[in-house]
Coordinates of C-alpha atoms and ligand atoms in Angstrom, one line a residue:
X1 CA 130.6 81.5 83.9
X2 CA 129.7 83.2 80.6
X3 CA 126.6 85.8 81.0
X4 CA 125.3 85.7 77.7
X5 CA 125.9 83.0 75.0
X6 CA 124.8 83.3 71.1
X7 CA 123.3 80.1 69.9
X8 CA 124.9 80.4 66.4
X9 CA 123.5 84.2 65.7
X10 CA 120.6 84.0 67.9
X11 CA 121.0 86.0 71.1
X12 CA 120.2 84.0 74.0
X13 CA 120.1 85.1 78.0
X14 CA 121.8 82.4 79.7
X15 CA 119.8 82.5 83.0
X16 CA 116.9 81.9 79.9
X17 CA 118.6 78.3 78.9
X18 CA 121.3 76.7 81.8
X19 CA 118.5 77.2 84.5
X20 CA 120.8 77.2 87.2
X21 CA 120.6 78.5 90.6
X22 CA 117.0 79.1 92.1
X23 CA 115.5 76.0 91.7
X24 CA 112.6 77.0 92.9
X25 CA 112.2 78.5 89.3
X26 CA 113.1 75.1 88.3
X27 CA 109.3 74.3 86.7
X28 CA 108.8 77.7 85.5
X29 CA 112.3 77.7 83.9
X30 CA 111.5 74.0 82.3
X31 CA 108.7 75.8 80.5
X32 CA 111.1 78.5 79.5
X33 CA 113.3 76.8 77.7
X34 CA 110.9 74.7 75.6
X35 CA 109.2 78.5 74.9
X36 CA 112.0 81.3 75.1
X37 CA 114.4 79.8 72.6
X38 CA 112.4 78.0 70.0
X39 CA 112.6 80.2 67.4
X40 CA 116.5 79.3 67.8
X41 CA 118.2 78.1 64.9
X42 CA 121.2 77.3 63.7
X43 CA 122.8 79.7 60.9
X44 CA 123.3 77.4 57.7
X45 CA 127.2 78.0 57.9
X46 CA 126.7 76.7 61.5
X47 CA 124.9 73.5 60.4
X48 CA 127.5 73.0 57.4
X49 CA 130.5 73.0 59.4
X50 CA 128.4 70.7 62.2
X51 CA 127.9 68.3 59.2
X52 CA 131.7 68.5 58.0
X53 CA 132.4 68.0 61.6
X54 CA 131.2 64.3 62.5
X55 CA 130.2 61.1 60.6
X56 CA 127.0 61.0 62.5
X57 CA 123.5 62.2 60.9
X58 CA 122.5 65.6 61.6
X59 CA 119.0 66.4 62.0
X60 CA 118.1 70.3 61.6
X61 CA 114.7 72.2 61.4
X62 CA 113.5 71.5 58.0
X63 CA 115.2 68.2 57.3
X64 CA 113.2 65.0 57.0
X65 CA 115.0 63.8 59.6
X66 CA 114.1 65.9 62.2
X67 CA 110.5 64.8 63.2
X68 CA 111.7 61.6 64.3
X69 CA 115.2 62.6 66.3
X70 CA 113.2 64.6 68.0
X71 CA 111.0 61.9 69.8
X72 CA 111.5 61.4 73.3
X73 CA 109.3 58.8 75.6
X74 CA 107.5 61.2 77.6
X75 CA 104.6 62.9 75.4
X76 CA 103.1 65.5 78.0
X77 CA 104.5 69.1 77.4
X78 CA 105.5 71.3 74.8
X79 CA 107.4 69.1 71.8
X80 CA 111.4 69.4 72.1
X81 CA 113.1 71.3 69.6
X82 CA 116.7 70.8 69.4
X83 CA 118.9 72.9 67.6
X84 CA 119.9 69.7 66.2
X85 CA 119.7 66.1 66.8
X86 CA 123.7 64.3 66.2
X87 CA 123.3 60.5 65.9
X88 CA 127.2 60.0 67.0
X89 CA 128.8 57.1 65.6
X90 CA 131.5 56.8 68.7
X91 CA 133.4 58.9 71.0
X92 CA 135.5 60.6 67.9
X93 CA 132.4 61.7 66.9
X94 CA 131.8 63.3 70.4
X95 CA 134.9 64.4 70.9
X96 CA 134.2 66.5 67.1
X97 CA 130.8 67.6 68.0
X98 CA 131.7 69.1 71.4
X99 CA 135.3 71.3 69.7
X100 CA 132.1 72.1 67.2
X101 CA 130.0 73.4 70.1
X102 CA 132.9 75.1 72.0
X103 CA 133.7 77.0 68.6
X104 CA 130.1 78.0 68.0
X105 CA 129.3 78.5 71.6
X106 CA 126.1 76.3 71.7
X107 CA 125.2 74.0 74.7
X108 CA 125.1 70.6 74.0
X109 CA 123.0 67.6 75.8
X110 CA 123.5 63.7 75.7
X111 CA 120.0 61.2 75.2
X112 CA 120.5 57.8 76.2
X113 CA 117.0 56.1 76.2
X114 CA 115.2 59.3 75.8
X115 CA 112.9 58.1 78.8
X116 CA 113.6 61.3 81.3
X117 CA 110.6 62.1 82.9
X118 CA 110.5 65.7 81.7
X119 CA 112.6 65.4 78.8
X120 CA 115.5 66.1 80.3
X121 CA 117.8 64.8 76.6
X122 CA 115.0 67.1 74.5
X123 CA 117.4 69.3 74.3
X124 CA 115.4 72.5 73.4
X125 CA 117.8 75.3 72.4
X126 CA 120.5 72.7 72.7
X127 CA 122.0 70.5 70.0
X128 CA 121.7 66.5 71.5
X129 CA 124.1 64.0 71.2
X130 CA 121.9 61.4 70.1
X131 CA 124.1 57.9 71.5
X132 CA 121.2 54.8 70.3
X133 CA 124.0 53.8 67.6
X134 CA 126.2 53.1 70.8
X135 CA 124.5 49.7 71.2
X136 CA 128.1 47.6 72.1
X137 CA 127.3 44.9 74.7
X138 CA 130.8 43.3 75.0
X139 CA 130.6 40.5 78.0
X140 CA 134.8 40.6 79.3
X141 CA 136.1 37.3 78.4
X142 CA 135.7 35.7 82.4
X143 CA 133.0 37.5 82.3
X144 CA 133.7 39.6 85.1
X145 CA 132.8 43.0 83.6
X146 CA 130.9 44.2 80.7
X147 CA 131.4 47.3 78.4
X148 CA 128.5 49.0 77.4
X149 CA 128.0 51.7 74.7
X150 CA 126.1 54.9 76.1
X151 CA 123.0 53.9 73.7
X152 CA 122.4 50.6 74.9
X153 CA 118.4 50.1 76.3
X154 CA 118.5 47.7 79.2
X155 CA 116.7 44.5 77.4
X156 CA 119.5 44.4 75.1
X157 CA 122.0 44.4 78.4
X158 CA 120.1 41.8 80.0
X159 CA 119.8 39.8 77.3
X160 CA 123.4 39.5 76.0
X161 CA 124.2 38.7 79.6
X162 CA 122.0 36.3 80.6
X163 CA 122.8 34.5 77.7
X164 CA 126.5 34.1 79.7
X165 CA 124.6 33.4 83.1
X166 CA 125.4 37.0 84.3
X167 CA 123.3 39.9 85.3
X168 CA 124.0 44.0 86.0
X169 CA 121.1 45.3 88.1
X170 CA 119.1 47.7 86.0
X171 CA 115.6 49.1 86.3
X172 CA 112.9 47.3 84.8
X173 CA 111.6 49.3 82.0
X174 CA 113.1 47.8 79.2
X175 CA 113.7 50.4 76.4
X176 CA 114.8 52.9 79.3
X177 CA 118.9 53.7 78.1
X178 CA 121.7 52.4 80.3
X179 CA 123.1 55.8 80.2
X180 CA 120.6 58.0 81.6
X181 CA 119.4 54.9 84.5
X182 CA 122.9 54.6 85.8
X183 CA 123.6 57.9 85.7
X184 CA 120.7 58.6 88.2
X185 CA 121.3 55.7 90.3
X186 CA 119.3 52.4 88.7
X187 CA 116.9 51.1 91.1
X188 CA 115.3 47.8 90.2
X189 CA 114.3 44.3 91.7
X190 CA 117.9 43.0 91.8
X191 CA 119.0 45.9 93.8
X192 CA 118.9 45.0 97.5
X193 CA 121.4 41.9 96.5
X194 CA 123.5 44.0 93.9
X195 CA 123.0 47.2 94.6
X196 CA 121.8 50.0 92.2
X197 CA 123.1 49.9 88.5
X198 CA 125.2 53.0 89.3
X199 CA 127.0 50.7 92.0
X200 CA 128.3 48.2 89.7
X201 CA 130.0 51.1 87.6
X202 CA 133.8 50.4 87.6
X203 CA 134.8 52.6 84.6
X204 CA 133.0 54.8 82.1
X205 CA 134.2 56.6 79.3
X206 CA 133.3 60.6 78.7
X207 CA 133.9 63.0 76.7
X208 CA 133.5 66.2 78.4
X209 CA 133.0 70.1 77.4
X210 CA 136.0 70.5 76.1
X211 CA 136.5 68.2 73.7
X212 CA 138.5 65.6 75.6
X213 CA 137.7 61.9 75.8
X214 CA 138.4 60.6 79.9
X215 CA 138.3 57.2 81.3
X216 CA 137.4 57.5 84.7
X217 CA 137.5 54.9 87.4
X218 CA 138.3 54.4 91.0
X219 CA 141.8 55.1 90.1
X220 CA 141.5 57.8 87.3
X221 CA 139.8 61.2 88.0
X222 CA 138.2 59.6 91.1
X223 CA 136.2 62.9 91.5
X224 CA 134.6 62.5 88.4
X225 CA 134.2 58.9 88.5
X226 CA 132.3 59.7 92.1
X227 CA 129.9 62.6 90.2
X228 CA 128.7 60.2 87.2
X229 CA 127.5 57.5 90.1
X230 CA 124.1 59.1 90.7
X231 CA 124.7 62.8 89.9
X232 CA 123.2 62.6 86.3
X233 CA 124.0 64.1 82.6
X234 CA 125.7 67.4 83.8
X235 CA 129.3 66.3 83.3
X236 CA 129.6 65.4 79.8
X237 CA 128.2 62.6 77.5
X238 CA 129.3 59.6 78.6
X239 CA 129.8 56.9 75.4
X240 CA 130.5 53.8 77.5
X241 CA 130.2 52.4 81.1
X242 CA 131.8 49.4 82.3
X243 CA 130.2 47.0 85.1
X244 CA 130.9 44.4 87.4
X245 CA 128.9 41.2 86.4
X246 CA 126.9 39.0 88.9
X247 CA 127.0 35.5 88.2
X248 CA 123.9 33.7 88.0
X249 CA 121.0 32.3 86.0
X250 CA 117.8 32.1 87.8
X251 CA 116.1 33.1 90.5
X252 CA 112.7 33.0 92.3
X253 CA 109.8 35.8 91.5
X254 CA 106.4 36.6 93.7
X255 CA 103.5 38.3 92.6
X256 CA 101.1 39.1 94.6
X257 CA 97.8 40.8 95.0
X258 CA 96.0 42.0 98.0
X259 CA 92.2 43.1 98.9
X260 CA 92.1 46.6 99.6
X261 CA 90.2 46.1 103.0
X262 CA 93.0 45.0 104.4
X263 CA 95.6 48.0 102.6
X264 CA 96.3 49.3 106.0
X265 CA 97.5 45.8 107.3
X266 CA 99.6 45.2 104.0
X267 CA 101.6 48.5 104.0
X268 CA 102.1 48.2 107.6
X269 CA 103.4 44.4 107.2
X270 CA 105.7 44.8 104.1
X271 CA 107.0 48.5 105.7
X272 CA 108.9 46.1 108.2
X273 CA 109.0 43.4 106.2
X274 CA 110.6 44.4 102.8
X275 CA 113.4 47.2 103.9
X276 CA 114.9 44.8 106.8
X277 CA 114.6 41.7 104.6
X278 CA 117.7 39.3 103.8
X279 CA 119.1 40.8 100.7
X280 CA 118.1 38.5 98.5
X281 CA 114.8 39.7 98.5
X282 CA 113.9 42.7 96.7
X283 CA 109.8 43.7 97.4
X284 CA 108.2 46.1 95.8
X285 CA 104.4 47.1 96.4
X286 CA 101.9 49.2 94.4
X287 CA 98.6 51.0 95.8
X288 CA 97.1 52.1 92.5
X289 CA 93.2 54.0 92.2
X290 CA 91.8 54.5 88.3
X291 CA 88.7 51.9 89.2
X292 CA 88.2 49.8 92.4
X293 CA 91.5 50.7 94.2
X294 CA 94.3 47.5 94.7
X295 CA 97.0 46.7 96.6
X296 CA 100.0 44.3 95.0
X297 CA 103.8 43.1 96.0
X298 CA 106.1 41.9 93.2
X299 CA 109.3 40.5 94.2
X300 CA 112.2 38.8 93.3
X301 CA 114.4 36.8 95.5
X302 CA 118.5 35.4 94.8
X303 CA 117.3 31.9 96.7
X304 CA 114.6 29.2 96.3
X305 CA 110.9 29.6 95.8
X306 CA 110.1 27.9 99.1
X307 CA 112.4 30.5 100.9
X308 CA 110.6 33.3 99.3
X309 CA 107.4 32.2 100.1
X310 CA 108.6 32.1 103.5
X311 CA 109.8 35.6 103.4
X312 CA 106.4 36.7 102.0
X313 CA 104.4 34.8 104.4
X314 CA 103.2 37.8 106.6
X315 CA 101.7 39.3 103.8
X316 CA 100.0 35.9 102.4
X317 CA 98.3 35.1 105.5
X318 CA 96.3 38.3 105.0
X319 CA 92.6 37.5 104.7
X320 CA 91.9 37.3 100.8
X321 CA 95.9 37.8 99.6
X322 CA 96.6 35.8 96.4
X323 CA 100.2 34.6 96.0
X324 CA 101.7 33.3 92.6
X325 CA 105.5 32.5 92.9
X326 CA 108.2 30.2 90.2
X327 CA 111.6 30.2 89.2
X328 CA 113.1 31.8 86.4
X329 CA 115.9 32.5 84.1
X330 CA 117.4 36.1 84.0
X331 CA 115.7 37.1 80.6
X332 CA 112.5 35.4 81.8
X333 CA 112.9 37.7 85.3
X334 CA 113.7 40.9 82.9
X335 CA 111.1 40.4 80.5
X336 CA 108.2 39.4 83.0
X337 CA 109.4 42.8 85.4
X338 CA 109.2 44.5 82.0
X339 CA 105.3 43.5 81.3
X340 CA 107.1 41.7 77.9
X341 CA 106.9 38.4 78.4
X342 CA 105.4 37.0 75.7
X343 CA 105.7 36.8 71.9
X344 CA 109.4 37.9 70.2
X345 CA 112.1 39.4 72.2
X346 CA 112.3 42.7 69.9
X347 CA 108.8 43.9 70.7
X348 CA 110.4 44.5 74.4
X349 CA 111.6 48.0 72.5
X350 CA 109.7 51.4 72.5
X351 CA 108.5 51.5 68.8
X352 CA 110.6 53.5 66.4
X353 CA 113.9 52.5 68.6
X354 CA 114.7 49.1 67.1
X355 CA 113.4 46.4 64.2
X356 CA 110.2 44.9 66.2
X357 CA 109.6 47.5 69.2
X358 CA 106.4 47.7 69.8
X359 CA 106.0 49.2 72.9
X360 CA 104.5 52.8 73.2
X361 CA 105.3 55.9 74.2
X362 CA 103.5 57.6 76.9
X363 CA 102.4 60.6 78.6
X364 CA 102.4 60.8 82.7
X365 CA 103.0 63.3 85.8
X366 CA 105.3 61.8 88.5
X367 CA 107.3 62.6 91.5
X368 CA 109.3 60.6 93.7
X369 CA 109.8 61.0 97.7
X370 CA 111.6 58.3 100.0
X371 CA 110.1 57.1 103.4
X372 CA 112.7 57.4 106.0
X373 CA 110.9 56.0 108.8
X374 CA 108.2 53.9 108.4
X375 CA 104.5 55.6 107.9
X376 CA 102.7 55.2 111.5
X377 CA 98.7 55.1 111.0
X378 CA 97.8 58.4 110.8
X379 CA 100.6 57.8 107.4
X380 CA 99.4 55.1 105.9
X381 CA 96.0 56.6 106.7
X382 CA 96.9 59.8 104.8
X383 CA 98.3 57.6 102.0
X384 CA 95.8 55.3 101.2
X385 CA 92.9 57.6 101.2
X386 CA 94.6 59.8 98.9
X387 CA 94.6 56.1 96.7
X388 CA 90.9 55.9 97.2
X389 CA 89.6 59.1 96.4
X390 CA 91.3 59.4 92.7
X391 CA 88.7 58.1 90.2
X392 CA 91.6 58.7 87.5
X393 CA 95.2 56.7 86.9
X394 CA 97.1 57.1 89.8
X395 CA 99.4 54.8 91.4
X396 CA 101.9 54.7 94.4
X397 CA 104.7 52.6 94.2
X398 CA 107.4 51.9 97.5
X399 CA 110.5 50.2 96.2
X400 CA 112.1 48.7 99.2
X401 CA 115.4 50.0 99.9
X402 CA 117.9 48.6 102.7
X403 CA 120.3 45.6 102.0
X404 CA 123.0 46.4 99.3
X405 CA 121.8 50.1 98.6
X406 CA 122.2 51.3 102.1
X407 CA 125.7 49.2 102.5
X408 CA 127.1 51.8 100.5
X409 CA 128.1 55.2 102.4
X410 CA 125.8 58.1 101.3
X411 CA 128.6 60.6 100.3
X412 CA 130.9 57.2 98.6
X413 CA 128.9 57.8 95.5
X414 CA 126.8 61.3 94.3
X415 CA 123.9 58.6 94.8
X416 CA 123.1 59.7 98.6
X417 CA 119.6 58.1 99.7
X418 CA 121.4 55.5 101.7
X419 CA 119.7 55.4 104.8
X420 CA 115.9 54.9 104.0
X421 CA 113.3 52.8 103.9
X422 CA 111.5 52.8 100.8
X423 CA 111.1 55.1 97.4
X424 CA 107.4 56.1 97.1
X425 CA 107.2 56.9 93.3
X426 CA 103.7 58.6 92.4
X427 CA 102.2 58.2 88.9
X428 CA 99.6 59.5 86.9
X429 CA 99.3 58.4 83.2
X430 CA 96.9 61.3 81.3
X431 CA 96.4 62.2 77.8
X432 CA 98.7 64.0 76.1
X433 CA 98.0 67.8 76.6
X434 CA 95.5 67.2 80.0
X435 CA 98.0 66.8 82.5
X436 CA 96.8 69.5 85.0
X437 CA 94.8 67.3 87.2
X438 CA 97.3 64.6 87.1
X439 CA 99.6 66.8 88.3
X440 CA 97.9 68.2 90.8
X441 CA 96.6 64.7 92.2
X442 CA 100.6 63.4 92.2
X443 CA 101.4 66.8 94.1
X444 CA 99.1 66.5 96.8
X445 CA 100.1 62.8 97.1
X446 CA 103.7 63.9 97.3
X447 CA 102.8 66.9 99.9
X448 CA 101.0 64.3 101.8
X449 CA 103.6 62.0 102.2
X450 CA 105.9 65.0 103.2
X451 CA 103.2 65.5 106.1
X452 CA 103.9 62.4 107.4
X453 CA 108.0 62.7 107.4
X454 CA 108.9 61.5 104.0
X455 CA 111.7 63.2 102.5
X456 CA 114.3 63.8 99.4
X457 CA 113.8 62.6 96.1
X458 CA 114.9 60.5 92.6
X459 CA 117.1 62.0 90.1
X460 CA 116.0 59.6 87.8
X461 CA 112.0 60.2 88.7
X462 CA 112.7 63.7 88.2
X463 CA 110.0 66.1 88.9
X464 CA 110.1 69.4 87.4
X465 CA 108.3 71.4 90.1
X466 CA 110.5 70.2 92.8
X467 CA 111.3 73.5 95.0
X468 CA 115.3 72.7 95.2
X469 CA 116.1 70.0 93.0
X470 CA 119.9 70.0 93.7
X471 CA 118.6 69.6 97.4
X472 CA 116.1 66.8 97.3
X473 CA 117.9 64.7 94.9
X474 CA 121.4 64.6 96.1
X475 CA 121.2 66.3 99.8
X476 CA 125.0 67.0 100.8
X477 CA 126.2 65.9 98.0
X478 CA 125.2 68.8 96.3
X479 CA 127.8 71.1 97.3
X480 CA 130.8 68.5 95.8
X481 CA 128.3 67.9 92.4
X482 CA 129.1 71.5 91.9
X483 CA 132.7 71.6 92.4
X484 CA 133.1 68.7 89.6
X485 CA 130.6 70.5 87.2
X486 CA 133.0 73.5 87.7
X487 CA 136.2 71.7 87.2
X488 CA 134.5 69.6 84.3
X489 CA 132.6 72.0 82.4
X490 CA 133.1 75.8 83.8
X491 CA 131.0 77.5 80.8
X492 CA 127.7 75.4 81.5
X493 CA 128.1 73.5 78.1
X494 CA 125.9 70.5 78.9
X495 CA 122.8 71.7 79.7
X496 CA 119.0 70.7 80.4
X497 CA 116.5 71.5 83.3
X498 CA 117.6 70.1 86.5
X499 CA 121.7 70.4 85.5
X500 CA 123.8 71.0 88.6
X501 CA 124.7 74.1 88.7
X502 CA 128.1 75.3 89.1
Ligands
LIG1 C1 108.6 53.6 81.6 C2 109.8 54.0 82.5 C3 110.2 53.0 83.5 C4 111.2 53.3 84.3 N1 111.6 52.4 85.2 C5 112.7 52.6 86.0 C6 113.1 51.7 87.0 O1 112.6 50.5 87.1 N2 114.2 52.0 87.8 C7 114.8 53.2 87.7 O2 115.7 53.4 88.5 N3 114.4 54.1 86.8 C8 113.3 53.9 86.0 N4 112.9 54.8 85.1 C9 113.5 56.2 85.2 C10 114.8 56.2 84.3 O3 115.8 55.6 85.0 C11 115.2 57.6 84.0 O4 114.1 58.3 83.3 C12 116.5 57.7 83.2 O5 117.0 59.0 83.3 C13 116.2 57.4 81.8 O6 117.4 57.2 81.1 P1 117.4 57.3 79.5 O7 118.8 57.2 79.1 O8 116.4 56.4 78.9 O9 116.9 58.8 79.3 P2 117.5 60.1 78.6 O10 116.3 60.9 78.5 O11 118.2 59.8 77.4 O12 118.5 60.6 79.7 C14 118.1 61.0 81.0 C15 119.1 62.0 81.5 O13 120.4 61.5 81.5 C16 121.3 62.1 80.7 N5 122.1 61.1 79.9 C17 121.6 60.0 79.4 N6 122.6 59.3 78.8 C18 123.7 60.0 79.0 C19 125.0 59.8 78.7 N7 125.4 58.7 78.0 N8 126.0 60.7 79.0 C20 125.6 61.8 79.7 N9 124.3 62.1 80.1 C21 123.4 61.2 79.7 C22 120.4 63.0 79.7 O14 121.1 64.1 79.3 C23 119.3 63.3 80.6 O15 119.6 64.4 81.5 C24 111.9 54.6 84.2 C25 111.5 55.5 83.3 C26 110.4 55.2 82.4 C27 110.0 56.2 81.4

């Protein structure tokens, strides 16, 4: 590993910008990089040769360009500043900027959707490899698989598939980027039939740090393969993924809401209800505060609407529960999980991303923990009060798990939560710049549900004040995350908070 590297002329203590190793610094170190390098520039030689190098825009302190390559979906925190922002036009374009960044010695960092949760593709001190041009959705002519560029935001996937009565299961957020989700994992309410989005991965193409483009796949550089199946951004920038496509068309959706006298009743009833239910069924219940505190259950099931019902019955029989259910197409499904369902199909894009997006970005604190067991009372008890007693935004949402996520052995992919329960995600929304009690409020939440045997925790809800990132997100995995990002990219070239370490 190198000690120090020079950012183009400016000296710069590596242990300052990889943030490796202790993760308990991880938070601190988070801050550090968005403070301790960004008076880093590039030397104008350095920029010239970066734009001789690719065909892609380059977008550099002082260009007009720069405000705007710079956005990310997250607002809370210090503004990323990028050495440089490279909208690639394809993997030769990769391929140039990373011999660029080897030559220079400057780390480099890949944004898919640009929704991390702490900014993870900012790139501070970094240059990013800016992938939206990457938007290829080409369905395989049986359409059996589908190739996907690294750019590509989920509604787009969904859309071009559905229109060939197929569907990859993605997350629900519909401007968040294929690359970043199924790096993570990909956890959303097709998951307990199909599995997470990084399950479906059969291929993916990469370009790693030095300068070579891979295809990886069950049969080529398994290793690697294994690492980019839940273990994140740390192994190069990936320009396309290939899936397996589920066939279908439609399929039956529950929303639900629940009075809050009876939260204690509904957690306990969809804690053994959701996980341990038929696969089809994917459940996924919110306790939010921020006003009278509520209790819902969205859901989606592969089967008929009177077979859902069925399945949901425990938790409609509960005094004063209010049950809508129907049948849907696929795009009708994405767009209603994605709060779009109405007016045209381009507004279902965070604005400045694509012609028509309209959706905005925002500004949150949020952590992620996974029930391993279900809560007992004195659980649920610690929960839901910590629901009632926020006045602000604050919101706890369990995502069953179970069914096709847990089929898959925890150490057959980097993804390794495959033995709980439930993900309990906790959110805050706040105003950009007056996060401190939000963050505090999803702390204790977190803490609490620690208390009460809850455990690990989402890559892709990543947390920057996580004690041992490497630990919570990918347990035992950890150790064979490390020997890949060795093998793969010895200097620490990609870089960003929570990289595994080598
Ligand atoms: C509003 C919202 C809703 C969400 N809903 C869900 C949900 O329903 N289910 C779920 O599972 N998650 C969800 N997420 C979390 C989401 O999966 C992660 O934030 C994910 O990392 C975002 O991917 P991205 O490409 O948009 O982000 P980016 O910020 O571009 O990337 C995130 C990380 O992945 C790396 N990366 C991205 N693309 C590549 C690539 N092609 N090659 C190499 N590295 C890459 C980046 O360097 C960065 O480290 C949601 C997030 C938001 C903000």
């Amino acid at each position: 590993m190198v000690a120090t590297r020079a950012v183009a002329g400016t000296p710069i203590d590596r242990r300052e910008l990889l943030l490796r190793g202790a993760a308990a610094a991880a938070a601190a170190a988070a801050a550090r990089v968005d403070v301790g390098v960004s008076r880093a520039q590039l030397r104008p030689a350095a920029v010239r040769r970066l734009d001789a190098a690719v065909r892609g825009a380059v977008a550099v302190p002082g260009r007009a360009s720069y405000e705007n390559a710079r956005r990310v979906y997250q607002l809370a925190g210090p503004r990323p500043r990028p050495l440089a922002v490279v909208t690639v036009r394809d993997s030769t374009d990769v391929e140039a900027l990373m011999r660029w960044a080897a030559r220079e010695d400057v780390a480099v960092v890949a944004r898919s959707g640009g929704h991390s949760y702490i900014r993870q593709s900012g790139g501070s001190g970094a240059v990013v490899a800016d992938l939206s041009r990457l938007r290829n959705v080409r369905v395989a002519s049986a359409a059996a698989e589908v190739e996907v560029g690294g750019g590509v935001q989920l509604i787009d996937l969904n859309r071009a598939l559905a229109a060939r009565g197929a569907l990859v299961p993605t997350g629900s957020c519909p401007s968040v980027g294929v690359g970043g989700l199924t790096l993570g994992g990909g956890m959303g309410l097709s998951a307990r039939r199909l599995g997470l989005t990084c399950d479906r991965l059969v291929a993916a193409t990469i370009v790693t740090a030095d300068g070579r483009r891979r295809r990886v796949g069950a049969r080529s550089d398994e290793d690697l393969f294994w690492a980019l199946r839940g273990g994140g951004g740390s192994f190069g920038v990936v320009t396309s993924l290939r899936f397996a496509v589920h066939r279908a068309s439609r399929a039956a959706w529950a929303s639900m809401s629940l009075p809050w006298a009876h939260a204690d009743e509904a957690l306990a009833r969809w804690q053994e209800l959701a996980p341990a239910a038929p696969r089809a069924l994917t459940a996924i219940l919110s306790l939010s505060a921020g006003g009278p505190p509520q209790v819902s259950v969205i859901a989606q099931h592969f089967g008929s609407e009177a077979e859902l019902r069925r399945l949901l019955a425990p938790l409609a029989r509960i005094d004063g529960a209010s049950l809508s259910t129907g049948v849907d197409g696929l795009l009708g499904l994405a767009r209603r999980w994605a709060g779009c369902l109405d007016g045209p199909l381009a507004a279902c894009h965070t604005q400045g991303t694509a012609r028509g997006g309209t959706l905005q970005r925002s500004s949150f604190a949020a952590s992620s923990i996974y029930l391993v067991r279900r809560l007992d009372e004195a659980g649920r008890r610690a929960l839901l009060a910590r629901v009632a007693s926020r006045s602000g935004s604050g919101t706890v949402i369990l995502d069953a798990y179970g069914g096709a996520i847990n089929a898959v052995a925890a150490d057959a992919t980097a993804f390794v939560h495959r033995d709980v329960l439930a993900s309990a995600q906790v959110l805050s929304y706040h105003a950009p710049g007056a996060g401190g009690e939000a963050r505090t409020w999803v702390r204790g939440t977190r803490a609490a549900l620690e208390r009460h045997g809850a455990r690990g925790a989402y890559a892709n809800y990543a947390d920057a004040r996580l004690e041992n990132f490497e630990r919570e997100y990918w347990g035992a995995n950890r150790t064979r995350l490390r020997e890949v990002k060795r093998r793969v990219d010895p200097d620490g070239r990609l870089v960003f908070p929570q990289a595994v370490g080598t």
